Short mmCIF file of C-alpha atoms in Angstrom, two decimals:
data_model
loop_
_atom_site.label_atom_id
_atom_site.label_comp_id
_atom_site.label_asym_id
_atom_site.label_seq_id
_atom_site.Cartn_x
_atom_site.Cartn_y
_atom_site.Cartn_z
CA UNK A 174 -14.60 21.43 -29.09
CA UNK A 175 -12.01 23.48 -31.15
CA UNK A 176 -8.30 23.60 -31.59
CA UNK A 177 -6.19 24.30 -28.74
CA UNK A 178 -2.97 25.75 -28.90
CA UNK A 179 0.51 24.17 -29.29
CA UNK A 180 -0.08 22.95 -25.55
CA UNK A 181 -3.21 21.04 -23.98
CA UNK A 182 -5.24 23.86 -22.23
CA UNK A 183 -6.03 23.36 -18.69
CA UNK A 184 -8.98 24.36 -16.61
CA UNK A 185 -7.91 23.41 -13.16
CA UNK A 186 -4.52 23.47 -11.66
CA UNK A 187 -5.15 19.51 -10.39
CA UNK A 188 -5.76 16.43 -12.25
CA UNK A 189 -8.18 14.49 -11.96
CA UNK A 190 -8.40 11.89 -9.10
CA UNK A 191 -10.11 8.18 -9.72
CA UNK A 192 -9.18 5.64 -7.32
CA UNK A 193 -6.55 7.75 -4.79
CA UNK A 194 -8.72 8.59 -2.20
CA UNK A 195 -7.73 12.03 -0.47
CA UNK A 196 -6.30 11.09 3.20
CA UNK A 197 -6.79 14.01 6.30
CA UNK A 198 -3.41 14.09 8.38
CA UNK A 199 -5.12 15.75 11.41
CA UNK A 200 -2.59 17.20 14.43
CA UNK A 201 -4.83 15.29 16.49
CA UNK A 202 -4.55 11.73 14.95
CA UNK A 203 -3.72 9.15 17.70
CA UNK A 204 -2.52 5.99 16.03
CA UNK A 205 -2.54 3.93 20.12
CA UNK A 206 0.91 3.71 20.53
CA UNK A 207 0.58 4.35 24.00
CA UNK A 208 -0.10 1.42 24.39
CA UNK A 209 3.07 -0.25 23.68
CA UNK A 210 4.26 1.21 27.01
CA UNK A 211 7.70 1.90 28.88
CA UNK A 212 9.51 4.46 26.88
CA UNK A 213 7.77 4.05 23.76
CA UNK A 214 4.80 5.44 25.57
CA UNK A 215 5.69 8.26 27.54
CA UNK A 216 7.32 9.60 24.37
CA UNK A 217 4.30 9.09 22.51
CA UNK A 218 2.85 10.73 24.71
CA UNK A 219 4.35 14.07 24.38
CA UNK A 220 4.81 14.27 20.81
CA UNK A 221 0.52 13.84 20.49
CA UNK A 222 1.09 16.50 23.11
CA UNK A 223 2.89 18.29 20.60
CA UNK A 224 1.23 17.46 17.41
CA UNK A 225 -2.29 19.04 19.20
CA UNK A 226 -0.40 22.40 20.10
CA UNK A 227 1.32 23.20 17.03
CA UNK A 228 0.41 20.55 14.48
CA UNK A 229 -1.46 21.69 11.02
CA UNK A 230 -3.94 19.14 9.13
CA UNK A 231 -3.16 18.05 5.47
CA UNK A 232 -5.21 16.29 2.72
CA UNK A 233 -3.16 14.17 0.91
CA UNK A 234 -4.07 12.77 -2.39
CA UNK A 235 -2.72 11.22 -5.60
CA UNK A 236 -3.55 12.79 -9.03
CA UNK A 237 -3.23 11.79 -12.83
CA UNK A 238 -1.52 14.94 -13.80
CA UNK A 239 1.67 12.86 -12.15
CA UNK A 240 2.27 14.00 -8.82
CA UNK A 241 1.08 12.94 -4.78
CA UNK A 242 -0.18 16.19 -3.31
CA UNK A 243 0.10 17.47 0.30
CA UNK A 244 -2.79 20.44 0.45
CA UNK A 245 -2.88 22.87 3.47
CA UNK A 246 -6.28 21.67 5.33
CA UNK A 247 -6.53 24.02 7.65
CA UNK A 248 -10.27 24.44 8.27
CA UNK A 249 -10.14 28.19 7.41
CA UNK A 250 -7.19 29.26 6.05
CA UNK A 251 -6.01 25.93 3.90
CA UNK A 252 -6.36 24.62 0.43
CA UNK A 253 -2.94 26.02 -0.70
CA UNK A 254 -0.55 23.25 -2.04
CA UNK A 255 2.26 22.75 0.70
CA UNK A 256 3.88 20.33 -1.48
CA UNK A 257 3.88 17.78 -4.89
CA UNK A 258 5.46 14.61 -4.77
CA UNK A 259 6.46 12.84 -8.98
CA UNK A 260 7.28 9.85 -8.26
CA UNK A 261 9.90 7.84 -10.54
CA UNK A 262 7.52 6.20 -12.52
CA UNK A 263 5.10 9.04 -13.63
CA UNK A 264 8.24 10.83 -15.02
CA UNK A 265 8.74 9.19 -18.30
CA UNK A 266 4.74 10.13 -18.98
CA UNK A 267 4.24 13.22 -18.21
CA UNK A 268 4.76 14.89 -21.56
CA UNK A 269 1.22 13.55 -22.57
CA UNK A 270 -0.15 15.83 -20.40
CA UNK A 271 1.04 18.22 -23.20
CA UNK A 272 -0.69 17.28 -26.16
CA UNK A 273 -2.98 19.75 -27.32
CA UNK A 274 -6.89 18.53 -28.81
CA UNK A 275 -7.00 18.97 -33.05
CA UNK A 276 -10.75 18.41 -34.09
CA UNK A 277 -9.78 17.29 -37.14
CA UNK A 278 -7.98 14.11 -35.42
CA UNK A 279 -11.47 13.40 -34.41
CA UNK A 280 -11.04 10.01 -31.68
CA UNK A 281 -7.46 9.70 -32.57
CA UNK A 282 -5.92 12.25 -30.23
CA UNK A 283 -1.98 12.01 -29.55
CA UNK A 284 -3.47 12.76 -26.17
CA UNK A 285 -4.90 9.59 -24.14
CA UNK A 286 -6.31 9.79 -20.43
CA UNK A 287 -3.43 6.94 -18.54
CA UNK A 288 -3.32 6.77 -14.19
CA UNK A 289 -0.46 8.41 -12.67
CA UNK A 290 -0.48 8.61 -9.43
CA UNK A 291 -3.82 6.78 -8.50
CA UNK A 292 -3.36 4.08 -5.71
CA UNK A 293 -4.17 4.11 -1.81
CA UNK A 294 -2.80 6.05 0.91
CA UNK A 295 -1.70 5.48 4.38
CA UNK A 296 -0.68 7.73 7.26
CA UNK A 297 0.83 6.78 10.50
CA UNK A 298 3.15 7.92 13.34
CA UNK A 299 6.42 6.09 13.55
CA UNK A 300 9.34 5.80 15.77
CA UNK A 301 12.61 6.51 14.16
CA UNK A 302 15.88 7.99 14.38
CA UNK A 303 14.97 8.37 18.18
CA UNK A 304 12.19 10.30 17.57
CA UNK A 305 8.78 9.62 16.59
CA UNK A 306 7.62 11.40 13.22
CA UNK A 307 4.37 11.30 10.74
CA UNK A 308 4.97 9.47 7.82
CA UNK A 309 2.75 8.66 4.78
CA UNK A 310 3.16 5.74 2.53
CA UNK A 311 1.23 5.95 -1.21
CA UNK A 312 1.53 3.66 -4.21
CA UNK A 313 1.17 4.86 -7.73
CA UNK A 314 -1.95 2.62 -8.36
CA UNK A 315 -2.48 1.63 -11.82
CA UNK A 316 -0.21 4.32 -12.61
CA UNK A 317 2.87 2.39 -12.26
CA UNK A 318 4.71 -0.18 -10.16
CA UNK A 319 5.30 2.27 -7.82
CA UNK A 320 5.35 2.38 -3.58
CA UNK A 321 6.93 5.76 -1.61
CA UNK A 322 6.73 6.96 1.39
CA UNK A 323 7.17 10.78 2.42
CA UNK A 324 7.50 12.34 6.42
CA UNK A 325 4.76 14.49 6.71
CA UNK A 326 5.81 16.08 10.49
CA UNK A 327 6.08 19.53 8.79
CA UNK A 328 3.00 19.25 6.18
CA UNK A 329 4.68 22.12 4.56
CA UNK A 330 7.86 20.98 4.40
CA UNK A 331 7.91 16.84 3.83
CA UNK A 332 10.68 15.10 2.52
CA UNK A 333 10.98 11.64 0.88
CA UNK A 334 12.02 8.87 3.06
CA UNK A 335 12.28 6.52 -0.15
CA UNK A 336 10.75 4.95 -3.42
CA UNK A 337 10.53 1.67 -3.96
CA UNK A 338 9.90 0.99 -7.98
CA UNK A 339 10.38 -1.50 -11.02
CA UNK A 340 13.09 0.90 -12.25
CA UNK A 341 15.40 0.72 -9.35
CA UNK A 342 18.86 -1.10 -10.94
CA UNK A 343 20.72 -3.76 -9.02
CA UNK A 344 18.31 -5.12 -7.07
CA UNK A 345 16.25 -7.35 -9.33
CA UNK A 346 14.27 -8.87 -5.82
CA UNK A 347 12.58 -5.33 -6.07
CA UNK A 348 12.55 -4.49 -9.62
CA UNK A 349 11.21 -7.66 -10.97
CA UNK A 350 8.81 -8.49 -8.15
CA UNK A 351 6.92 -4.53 -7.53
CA UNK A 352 3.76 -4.82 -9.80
CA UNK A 353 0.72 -2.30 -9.70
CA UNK A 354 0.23 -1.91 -6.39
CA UNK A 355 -3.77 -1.55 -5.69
CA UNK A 356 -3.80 -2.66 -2.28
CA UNK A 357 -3.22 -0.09 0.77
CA UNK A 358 -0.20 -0.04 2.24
CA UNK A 359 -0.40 -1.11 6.16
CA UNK A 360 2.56 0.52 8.42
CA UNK A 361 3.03 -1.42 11.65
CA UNK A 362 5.86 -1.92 14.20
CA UNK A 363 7.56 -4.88 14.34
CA UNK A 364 9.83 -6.68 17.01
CA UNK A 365 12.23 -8.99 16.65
CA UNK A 366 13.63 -11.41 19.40
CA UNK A 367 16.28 -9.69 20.23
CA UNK A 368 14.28 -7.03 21.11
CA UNK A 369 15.22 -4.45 18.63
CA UNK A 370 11.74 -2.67 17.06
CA UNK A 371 10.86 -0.93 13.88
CA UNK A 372 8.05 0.31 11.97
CA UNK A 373 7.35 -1.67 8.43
CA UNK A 374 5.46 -0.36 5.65
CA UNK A 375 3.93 -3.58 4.47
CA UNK A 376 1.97 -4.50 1.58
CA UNK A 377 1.46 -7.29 -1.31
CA UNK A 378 3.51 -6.83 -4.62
CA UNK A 379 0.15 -6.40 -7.09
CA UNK A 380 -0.72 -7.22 -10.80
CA UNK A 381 1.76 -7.00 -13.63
CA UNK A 382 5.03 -7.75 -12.19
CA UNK A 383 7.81 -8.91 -13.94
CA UNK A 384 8.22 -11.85 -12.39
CA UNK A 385 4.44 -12.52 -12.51
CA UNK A 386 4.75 -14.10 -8.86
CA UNK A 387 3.17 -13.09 -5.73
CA UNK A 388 5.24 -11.56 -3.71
CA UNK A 389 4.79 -9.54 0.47
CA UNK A 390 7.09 -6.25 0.45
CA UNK A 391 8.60 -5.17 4.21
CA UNK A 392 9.99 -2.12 3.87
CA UNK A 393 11.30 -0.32 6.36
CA UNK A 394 10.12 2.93 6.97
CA UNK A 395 13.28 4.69 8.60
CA UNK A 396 15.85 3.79 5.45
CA UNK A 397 14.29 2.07 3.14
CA UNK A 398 15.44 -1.08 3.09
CA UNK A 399 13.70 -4.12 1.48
CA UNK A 400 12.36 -7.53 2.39
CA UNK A 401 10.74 -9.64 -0.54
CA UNK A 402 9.40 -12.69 0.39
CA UNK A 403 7.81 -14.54 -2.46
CA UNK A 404 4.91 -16.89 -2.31
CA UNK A 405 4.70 -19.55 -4.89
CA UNK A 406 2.92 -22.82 -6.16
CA UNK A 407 3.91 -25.53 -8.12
CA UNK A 408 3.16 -25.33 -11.18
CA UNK A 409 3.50 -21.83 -11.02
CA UNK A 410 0.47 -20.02 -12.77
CA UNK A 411 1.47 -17.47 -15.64
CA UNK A 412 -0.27 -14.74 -14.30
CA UNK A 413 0.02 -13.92 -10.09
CA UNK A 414 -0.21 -10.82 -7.98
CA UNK A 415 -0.51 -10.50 -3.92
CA UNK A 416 -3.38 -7.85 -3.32
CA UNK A 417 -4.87 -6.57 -0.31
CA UNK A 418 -3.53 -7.48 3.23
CA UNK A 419 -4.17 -8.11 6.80
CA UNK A 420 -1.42 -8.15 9.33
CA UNK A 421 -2.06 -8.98 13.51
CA UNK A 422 -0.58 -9.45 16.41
CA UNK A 423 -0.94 -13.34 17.37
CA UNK A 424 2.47 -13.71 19.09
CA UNK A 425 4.40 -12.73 22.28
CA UNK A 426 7.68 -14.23 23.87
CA UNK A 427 7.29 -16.24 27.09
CA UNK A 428 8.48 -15.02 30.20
CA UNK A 429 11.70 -16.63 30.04
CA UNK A 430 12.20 -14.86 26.45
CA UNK A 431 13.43 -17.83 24.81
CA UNK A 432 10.92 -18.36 23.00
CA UNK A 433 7.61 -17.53 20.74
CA UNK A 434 4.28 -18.55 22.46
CA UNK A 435 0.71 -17.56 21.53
CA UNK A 436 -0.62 -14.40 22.62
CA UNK A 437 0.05 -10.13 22.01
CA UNK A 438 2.66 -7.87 22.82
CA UNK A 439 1.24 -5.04 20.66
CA UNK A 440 3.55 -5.84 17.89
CA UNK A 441 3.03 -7.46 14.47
CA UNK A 442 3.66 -10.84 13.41
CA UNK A 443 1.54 -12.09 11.13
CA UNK A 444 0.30 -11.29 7.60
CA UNK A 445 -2.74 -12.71 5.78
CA UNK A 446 -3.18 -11.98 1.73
CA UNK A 447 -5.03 -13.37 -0.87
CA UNK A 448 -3.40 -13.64 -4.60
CA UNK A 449 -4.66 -12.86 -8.31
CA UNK A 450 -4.88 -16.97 -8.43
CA UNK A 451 -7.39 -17.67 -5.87
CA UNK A 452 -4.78 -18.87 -2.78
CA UNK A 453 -4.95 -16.94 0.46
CA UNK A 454 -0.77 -16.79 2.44
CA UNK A 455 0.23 -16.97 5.46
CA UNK A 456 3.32 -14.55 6.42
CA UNK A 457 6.04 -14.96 9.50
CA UNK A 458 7.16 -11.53 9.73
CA UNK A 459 9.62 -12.71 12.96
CA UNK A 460 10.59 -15.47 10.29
CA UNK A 461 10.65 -13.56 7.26
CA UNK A 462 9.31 -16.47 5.22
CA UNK A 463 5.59 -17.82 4.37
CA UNK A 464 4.18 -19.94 7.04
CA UNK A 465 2.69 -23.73 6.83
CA UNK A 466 5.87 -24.83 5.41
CA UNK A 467 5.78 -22.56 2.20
CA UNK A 468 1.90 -23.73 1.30
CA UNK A 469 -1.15 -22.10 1.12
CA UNK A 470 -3.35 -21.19 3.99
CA UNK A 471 -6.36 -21.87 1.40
CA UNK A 472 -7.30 -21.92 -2.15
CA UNK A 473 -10.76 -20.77 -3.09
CA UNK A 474 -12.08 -22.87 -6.02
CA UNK A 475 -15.55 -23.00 -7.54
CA UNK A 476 -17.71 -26.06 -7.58
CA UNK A 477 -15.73 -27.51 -10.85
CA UNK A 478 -12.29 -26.89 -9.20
CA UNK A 479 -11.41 -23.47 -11.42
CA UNK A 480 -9.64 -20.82 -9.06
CA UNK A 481 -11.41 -18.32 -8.31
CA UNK A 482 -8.80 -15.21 -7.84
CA UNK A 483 -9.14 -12.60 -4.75
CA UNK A 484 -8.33 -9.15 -5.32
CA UNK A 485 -10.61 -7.18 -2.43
CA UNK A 486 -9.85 -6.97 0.74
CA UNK A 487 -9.34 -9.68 3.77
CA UNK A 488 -11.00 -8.72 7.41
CA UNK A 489 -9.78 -10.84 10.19
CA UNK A 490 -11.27 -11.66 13.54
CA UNK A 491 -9.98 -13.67 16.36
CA UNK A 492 -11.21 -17.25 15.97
CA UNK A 493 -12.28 -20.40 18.47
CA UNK A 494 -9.77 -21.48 20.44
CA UNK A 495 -7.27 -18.54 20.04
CA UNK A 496 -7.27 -19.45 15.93
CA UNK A 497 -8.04 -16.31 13.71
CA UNK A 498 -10.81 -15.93 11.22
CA UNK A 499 -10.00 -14.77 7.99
CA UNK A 500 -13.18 -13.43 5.70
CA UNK A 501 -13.14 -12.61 1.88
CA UNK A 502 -15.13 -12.33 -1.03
CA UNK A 503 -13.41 -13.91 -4.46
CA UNK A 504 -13.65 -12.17 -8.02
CA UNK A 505 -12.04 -9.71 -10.07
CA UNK A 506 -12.89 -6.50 -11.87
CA UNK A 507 -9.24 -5.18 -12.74
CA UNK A 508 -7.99 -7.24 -16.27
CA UNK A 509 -9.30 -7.51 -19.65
CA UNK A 510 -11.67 -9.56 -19.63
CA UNK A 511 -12.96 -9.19 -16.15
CA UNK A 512 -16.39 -7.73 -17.34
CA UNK A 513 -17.53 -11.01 -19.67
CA UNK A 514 -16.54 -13.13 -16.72
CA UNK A 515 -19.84 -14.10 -15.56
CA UNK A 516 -18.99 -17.08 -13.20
CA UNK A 517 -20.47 -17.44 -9.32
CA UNK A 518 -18.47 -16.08 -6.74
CA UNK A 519 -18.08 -17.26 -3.21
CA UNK A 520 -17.76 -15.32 0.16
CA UNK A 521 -15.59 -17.36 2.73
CA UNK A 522 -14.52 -17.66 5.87
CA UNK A 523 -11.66 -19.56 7.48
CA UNK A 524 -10.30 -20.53 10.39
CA UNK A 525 -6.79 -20.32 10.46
CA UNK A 526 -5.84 -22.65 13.83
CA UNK A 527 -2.55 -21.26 14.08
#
C-alpha cells in the first residue's frame, strides 16, 4: 500500500459488518398477535391489512463505520439508504475512522479496526400509543454498552423511540449495570394483573459492566422506561454478565382473576438466562424480581466443581408435567483467554418444575 491523504480513503460507502446480522422488515411480517384476541386482534388485523397494501421492506443492519442502517429493500427498486442511526456510544470513536494509512508507520497505524455498531437485531410489531407500529430494537454489540430501539412504520422515515447506554447520567441502575450487549434483544407483551398490557424489549445486561453483575433489562418499548433487576450470588464472582435469553408464557389468571395459576394467556411471564459464571436465572416478569427466592435455577459445573460459564443461547420446551425444559451448551469464546481454554464442555438439559 502507499500513503493516503490527510484522510483515510474509502472504497465503499458502508463499513464493514462482523457479527450484526442484516434483518428484512417485510410489509408482510405477521408477528401472531391475532391471537391475543378481543380488540387487540381485530386491530391487528387491519394494520397487517395495511402493512401488505402500502408497506415497503427494509434491511436493517449494524456497521463499524458507527451507525445502524435502514436500506430501501424493495426487490427492484431498493438498496438506497432510507436512514442511519449513531448511537451515543459510537460517537466519541468515530474520528478513527479518519486516520489516513503512512507506510512508513509500518504495523503501528494511528488507525485500528474497533466494533461500532455490531450486535443483534430484532423487529417486531407493537401496540402503543393506541396504535400498533413496527419497531426495531439493536444493541451496539462489542461496540459499546449500548441497546436502542427505532419505529420503523415509515422505513424511510424512522425515528428513535430511545437509547438505553452506560453514559446516561442519573440513573446509575442503567449506567452501571448495561455491559456489551451480545445477546438478541426479545420484544414481547406483557400483562400485568390489573390488566393493563405493554410490549417489553427484554434482554440480559452482557460482559463488561460496571457493576460486573448480571443483570435482566425490561424496557419498555413505548417511552423508554427501565426495569433492572439484578441477579446475584454470594460471594459475588469478580467478573458476571447475563447473555442470551428465553422468555414464555407459563402463566394465566384464574377465572375469578384473583389470582396467578399455571397455564397461557398469550402473554409473557417468564424469563430464562444463563450468566458469564456458569448459573442459569429464573425471571418473574409479573413480579419484577428473580424467581426461587433470589437463587439459581442451576449452576453448570464440570466434574471438579469449576463453573463452567454460558454465553450461547438457551432453547426451551415445555416439560413433563406442565414443567419447562431448558437446553444449553456451556463455554465461552468472547474474553482473553478464551482460545487456550481447553477444558470439556457439557450440553444440558433441565427441567425447571415450576
Amino acid at each position: 500500500r502507499v500513503d493516503e491523504g490527510a484522510l483515510r480513503t474509502r472504497t465503499t460507502v458502508l463499513g464493514d459488518i462482523v457479527n450484526s446480522s442484516p434483518i428484512i422488515s417485510a410489509p408482510t411480517d405477521d408477528y401472531g398477535y391475532r391471537s391475543l384476541g378481543g380488540t387487540l386482534a381485530t386491530s391487528y388485523a387491519a394494520y397487517l391489512a395495511t402493512k401488505k397494501s402500502g408497506g415497503r421492506s427494509a434491511v436493517l443492519v449494524g456497521a463499524n463505520d458507527g451507525m445502524f442502517h435502514v436500506i430501501d429493500g424493495h426487490d427492484t427498486t431498493g438498496g438506497e439508504e432510507f436512514y442511519a442511526y449513531v448511537p451515543a456510544t459510537s460517537v466519541g470513536h468515530m474520528g478513527n475512522l479518519l486516520f489516513p494509512y503512512v507506510a512508513a508507520d509500518k504495523n503501528n497505524q494511528k488507525f485500528e479496526h474497533r466494533y461500532f455498531v455490531d450486535g443483534p437485531i430484532t423487529v417486531s410489531d407493537v401496540h402503543m400509543a393506541g396504535g400498533w407500529r413496527t419497531v426495531a430494537v439493536a444493541t451496539s454489540g462489542a461496540g459499546g454498552r449500548s441497546v436502542f430501539a427505532l419505529d420503523i412504520t415509515n422505513p424511510s422515515s424512522p425515528s428513535v423511540l430511545w437509547e438505553i447506554n452506560n453514559l446516561i447520567t442519573g440513573n446509575p441502575a442503567i449506567s452501571n449495570n448495561i455491559g456489551y450487549v451480545l445477546g438478541k434483544p426479545v420484544i414481547v407483551p406483557v400483562k400485568d394483573g390489573a390488566g393493563n398490557i405493554a410490549w417489553k424489549a427484554i434482554f440480559g445486561n452482557g460482559y463488561n459492566s460496571g457493576s460486573q453483575q448480571a443483570s435482566l433489562f425490561v424496557v419498555d418499548v413505548a417511552t423508554g422506561s427501565t426495569s433492572v433487576i439484578v441477579a446475584s450470588e454470594s460471594p459475588a464472582p469478580a467478573y458476571n454478565g447475563l447473555g442470551n435469553i428465553s422468555v414464555v408464557d407459563v402463566q394465566r389468571r384464574n377465572l375469578a382473576n384473583t389470582a396467578w395459576v399455571g397455564g397461557r394467556d398469550g402473554y409473557a411471564d417468564t424469563v430464562y438466562a444463563a450468566d458469564q459464571n456458569g448459573a442459569v436465572w429464573k425471571f418473574d416478569l409479573l413480579g419484577g424480581n428473580v424467581a426461587l427466592g433470589g437463587q439459581p435455577l442451576f449452576v453448570a459445573e464440570d466434574s471438579g466443581g469449576k463453573r463452567q460459564s454460558i454465553t450461547g443461547g438457551l432453547t426451551v420446551a415445555t416439560g413433563p408435567a406442565g414443567g419447562v425444559m431448558v437446553y444449553f451448551g456451556t463455554g465461552s469464546f468472547i474474553f482473553t483467554g478464551d482460545p487456550l481454554d481447553n477444558s470439556a464442555q457439557t450440553m444440558y438439559g433441565i427441567l425447571d418444575k415450576g
